[in-house]
PDB file of C-alpha atoms in Angstrom:
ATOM      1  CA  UNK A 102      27.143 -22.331   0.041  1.00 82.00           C
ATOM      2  CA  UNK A 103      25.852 -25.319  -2.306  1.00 94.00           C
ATOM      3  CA  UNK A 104      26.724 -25.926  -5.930  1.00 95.00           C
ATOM      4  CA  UNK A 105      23.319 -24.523  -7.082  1.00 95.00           C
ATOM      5  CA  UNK A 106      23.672 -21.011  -4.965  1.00 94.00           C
ATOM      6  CA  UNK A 107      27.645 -20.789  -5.937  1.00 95.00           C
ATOM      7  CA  UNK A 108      26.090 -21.457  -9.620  1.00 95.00           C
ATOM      8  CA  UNK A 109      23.454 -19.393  -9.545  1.00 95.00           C
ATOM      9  CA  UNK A 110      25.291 -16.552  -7.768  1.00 94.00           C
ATOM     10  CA  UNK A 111      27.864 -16.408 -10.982  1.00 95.00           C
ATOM     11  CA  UNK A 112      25.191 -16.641 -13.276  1.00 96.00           C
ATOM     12  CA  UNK A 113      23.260 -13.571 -11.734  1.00 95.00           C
ATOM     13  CA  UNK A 114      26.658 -11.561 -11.888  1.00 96.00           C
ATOM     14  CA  UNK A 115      27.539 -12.389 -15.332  1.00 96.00           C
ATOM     15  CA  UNK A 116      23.615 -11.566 -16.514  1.00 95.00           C
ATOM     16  CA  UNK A 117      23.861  -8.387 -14.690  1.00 95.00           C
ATOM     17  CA  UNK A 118      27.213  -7.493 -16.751  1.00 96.00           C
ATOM     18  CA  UNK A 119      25.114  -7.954 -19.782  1.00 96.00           C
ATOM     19  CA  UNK A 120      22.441  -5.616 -18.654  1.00 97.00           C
ATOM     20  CA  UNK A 121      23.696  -2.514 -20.834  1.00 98.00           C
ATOM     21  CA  UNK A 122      20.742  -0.501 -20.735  1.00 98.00           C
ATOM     22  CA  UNK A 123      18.931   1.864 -18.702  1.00 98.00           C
ATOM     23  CA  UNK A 124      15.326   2.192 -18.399  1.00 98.00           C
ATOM     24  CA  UNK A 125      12.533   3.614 -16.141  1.00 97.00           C
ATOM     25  CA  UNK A 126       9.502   1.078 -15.269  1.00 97.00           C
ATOM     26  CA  UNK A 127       6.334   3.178 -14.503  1.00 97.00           C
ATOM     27  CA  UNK A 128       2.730   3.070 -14.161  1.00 95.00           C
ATOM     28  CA  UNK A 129       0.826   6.017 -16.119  1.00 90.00           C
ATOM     29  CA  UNK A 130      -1.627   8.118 -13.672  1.00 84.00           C
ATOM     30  CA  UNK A 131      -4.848   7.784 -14.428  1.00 80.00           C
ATOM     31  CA  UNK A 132      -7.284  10.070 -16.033  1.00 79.00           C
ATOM     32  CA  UNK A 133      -8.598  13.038 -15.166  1.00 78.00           C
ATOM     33  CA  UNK A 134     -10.348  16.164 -15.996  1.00 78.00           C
ATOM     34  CA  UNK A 135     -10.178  19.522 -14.430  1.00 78.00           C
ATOM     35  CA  UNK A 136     -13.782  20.754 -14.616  1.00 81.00           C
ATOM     36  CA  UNK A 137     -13.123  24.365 -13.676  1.00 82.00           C
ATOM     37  CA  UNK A 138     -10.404  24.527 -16.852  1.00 81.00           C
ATOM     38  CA  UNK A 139     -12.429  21.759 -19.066  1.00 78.00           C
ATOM     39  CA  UNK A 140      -8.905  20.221 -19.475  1.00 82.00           C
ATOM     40  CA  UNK A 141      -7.251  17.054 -19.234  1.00 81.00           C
ATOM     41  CA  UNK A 142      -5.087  16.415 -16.112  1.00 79.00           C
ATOM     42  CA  UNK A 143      -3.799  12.674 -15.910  1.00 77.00           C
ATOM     43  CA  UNK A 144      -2.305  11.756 -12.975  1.00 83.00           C
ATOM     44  CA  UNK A 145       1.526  11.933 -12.154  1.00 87.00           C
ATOM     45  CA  UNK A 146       2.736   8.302 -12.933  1.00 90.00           C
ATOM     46  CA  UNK A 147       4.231   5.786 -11.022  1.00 92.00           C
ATOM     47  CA  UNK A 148       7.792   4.966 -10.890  1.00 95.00           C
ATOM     48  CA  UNK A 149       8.275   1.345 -10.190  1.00 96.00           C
ATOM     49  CA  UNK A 150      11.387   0.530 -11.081  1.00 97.00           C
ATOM     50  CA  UNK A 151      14.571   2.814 -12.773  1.00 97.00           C
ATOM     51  CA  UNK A 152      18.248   1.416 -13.209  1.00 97.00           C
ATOM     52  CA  UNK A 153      20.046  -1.488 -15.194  1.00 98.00           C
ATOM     53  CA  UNK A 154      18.328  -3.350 -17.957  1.00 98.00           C
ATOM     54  CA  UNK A 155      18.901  -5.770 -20.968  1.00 98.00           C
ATOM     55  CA  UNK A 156      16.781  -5.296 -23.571  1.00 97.00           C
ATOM     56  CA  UNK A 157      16.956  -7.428 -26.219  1.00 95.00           C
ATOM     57  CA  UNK A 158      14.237  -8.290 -28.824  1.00 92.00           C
ATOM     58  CA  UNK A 159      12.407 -12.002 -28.524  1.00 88.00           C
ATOM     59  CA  UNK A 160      13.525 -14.998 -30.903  1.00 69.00           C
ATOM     60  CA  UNK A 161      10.657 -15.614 -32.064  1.00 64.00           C
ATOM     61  CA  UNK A 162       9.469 -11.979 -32.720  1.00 54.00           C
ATOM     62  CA  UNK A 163       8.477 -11.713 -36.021  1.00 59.00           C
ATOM     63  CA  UNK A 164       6.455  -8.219 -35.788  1.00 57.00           C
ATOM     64  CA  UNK A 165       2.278  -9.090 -35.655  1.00 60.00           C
ATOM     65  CA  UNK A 166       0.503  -6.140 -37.801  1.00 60.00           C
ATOM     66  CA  UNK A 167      -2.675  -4.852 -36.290  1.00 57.00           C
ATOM     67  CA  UNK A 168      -5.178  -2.287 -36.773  1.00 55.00           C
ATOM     68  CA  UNK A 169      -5.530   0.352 -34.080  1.00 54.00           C
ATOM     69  CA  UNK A 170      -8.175   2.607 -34.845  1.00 59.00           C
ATOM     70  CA  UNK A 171      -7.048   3.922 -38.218  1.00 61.00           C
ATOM     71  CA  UNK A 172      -3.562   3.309 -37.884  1.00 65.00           C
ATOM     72  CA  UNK A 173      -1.702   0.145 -38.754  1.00 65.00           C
ATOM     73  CA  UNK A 174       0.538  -0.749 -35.990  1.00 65.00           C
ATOM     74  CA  UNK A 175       3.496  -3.849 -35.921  1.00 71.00           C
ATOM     75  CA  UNK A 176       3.704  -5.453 -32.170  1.00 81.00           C
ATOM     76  CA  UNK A 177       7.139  -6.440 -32.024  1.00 89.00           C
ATOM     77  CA  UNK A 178       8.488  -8.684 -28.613  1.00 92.00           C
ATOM     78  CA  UNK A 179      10.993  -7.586 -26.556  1.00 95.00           C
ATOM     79  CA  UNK A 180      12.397  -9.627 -22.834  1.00 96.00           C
ATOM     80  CA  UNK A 181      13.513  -7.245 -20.602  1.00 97.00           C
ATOM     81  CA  UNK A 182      15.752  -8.365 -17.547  1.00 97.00           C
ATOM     82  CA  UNK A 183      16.462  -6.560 -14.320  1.00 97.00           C
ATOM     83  CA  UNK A 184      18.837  -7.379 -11.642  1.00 97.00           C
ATOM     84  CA  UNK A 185      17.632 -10.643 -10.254  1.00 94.00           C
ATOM     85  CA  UNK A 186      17.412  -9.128  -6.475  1.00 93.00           C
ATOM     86  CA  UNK A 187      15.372  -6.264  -7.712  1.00 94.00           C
ATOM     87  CA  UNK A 188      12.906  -4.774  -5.067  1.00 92.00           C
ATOM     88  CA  UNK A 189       9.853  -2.735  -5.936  1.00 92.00           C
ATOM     89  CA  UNK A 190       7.042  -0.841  -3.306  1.00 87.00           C
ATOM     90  CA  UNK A 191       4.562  -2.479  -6.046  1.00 91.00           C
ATOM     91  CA  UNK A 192       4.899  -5.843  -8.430  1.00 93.00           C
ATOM     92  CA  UNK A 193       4.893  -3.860 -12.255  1.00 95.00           C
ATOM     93  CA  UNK A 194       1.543  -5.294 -13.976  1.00 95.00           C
ATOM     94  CA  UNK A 195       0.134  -5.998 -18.041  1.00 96.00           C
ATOM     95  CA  UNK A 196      -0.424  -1.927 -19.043  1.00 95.00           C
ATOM     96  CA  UNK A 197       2.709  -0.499 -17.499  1.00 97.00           C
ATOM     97  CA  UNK A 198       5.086   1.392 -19.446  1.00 97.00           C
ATOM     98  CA  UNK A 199       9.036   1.099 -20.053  1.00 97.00           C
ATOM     99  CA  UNK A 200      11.198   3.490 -21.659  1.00 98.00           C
ATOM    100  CA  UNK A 201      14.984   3.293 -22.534  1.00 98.00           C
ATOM    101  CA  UNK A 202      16.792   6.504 -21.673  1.00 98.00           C
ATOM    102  CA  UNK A 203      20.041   4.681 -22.318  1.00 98.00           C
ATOM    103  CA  UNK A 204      22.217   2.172 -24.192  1.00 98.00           C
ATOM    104  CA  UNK A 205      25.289   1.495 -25.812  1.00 97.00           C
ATOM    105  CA  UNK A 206      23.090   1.364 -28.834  1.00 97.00           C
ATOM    106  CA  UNK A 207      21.728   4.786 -29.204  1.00 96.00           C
ATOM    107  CA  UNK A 208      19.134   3.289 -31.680  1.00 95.00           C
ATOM    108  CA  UNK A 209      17.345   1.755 -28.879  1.00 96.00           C
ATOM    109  CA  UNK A 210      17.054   5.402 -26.755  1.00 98.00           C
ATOM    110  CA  UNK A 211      13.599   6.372 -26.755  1.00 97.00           C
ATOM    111  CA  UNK A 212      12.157   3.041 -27.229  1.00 97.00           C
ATOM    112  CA  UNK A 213       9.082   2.498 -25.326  1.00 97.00           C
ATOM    113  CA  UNK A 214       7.360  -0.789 -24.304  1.00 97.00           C
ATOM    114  CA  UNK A 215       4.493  -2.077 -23.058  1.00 96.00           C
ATOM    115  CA  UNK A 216       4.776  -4.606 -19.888  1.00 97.00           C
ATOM    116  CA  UNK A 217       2.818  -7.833 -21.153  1.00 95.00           C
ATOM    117  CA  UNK A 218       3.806 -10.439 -18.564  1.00 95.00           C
ATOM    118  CA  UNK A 219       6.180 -11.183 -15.747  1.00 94.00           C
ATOM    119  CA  UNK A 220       8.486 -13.956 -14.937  1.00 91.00           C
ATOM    120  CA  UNK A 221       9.670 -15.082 -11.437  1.00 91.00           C
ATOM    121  CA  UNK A 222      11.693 -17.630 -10.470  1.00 93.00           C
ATOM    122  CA  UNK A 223      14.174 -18.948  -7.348  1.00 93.00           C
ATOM    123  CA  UNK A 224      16.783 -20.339 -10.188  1.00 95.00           C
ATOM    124  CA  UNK A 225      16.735 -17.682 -12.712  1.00 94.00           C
ATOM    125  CA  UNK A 226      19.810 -15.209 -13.440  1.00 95.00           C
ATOM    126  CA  UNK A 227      17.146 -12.046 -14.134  1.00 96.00           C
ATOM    127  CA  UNK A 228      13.923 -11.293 -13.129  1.00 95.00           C
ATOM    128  CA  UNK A 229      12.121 -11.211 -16.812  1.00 96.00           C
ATOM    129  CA  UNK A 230       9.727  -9.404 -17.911  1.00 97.00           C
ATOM    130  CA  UNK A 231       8.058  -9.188 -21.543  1.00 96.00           C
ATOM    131  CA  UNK A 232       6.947  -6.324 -23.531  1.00 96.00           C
ATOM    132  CA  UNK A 233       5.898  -4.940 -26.717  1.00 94.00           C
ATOM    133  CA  UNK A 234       6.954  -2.033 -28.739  1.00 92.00           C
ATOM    134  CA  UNK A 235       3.649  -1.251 -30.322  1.00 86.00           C
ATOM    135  CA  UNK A 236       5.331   1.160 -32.885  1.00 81.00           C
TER     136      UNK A 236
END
């Protein structure tokens, strides 16, 4: 094994030990209507990806305030890293959906996020990806 593998092999353990969190990566069904009821029937979603995560707010987050619809809503950052050796039957994409059902900080249970972009990289620790709570 090289320096950079025996390096990069104790930097993907120790940013695994950080990754505190659990969440569930998923891609919403799409939309649908049941004509004989006249009712909405989305799809069952997705799930992409469901297991260890950190989550952990961006530095240079500073909350953007924008109007959605009516409704004034802050877009805050958030990076989100998985186990680097993560496998998936499909790459997540911009419009999928995060949620945290657990953490050693119970404020962050519940917190849902919106996948904005994705990172990869042979010398990373985590496989990165960005999102936005749009609360």
């Amino acid at each position: 094994m090289s320096e950079l593998e025996a390096a990069l092999a104790a930097g993907r353990l120790a940013a695994l030990e950080l990754q505190r969190e659990t969440i569930a990566l998923y891609r919403p069904g799409d939309d649908g209507f049941d004509w004989s009821t006249s009712t909405d029937t989305p799809e069952a979603a997705t799930v992409i990806y469901s297991g260890p995560a950190r989550v952990k707010p961006a530095a240079q987050s500073r909350g953007e305030e924008v109007d959605a619809g009516e409704t004034n809503v802050t877009l805050l950052e958030y990076t989100v890293s998985l186990p680097w050796d993560t496998t998936v039957a499909q790459r997540p994409a911009v419009g999928d959906l995060m949620d945290v059902s657990a953490s050693p900080d119970a404020r962050m249970v519940g917190l849902r996020l919106w996948v904005t972009g994705l990172q990869y990289s042979s010398t990373a620790t985590a496989w990165r990806i960005t999102a936005e709570d749009r609360s």
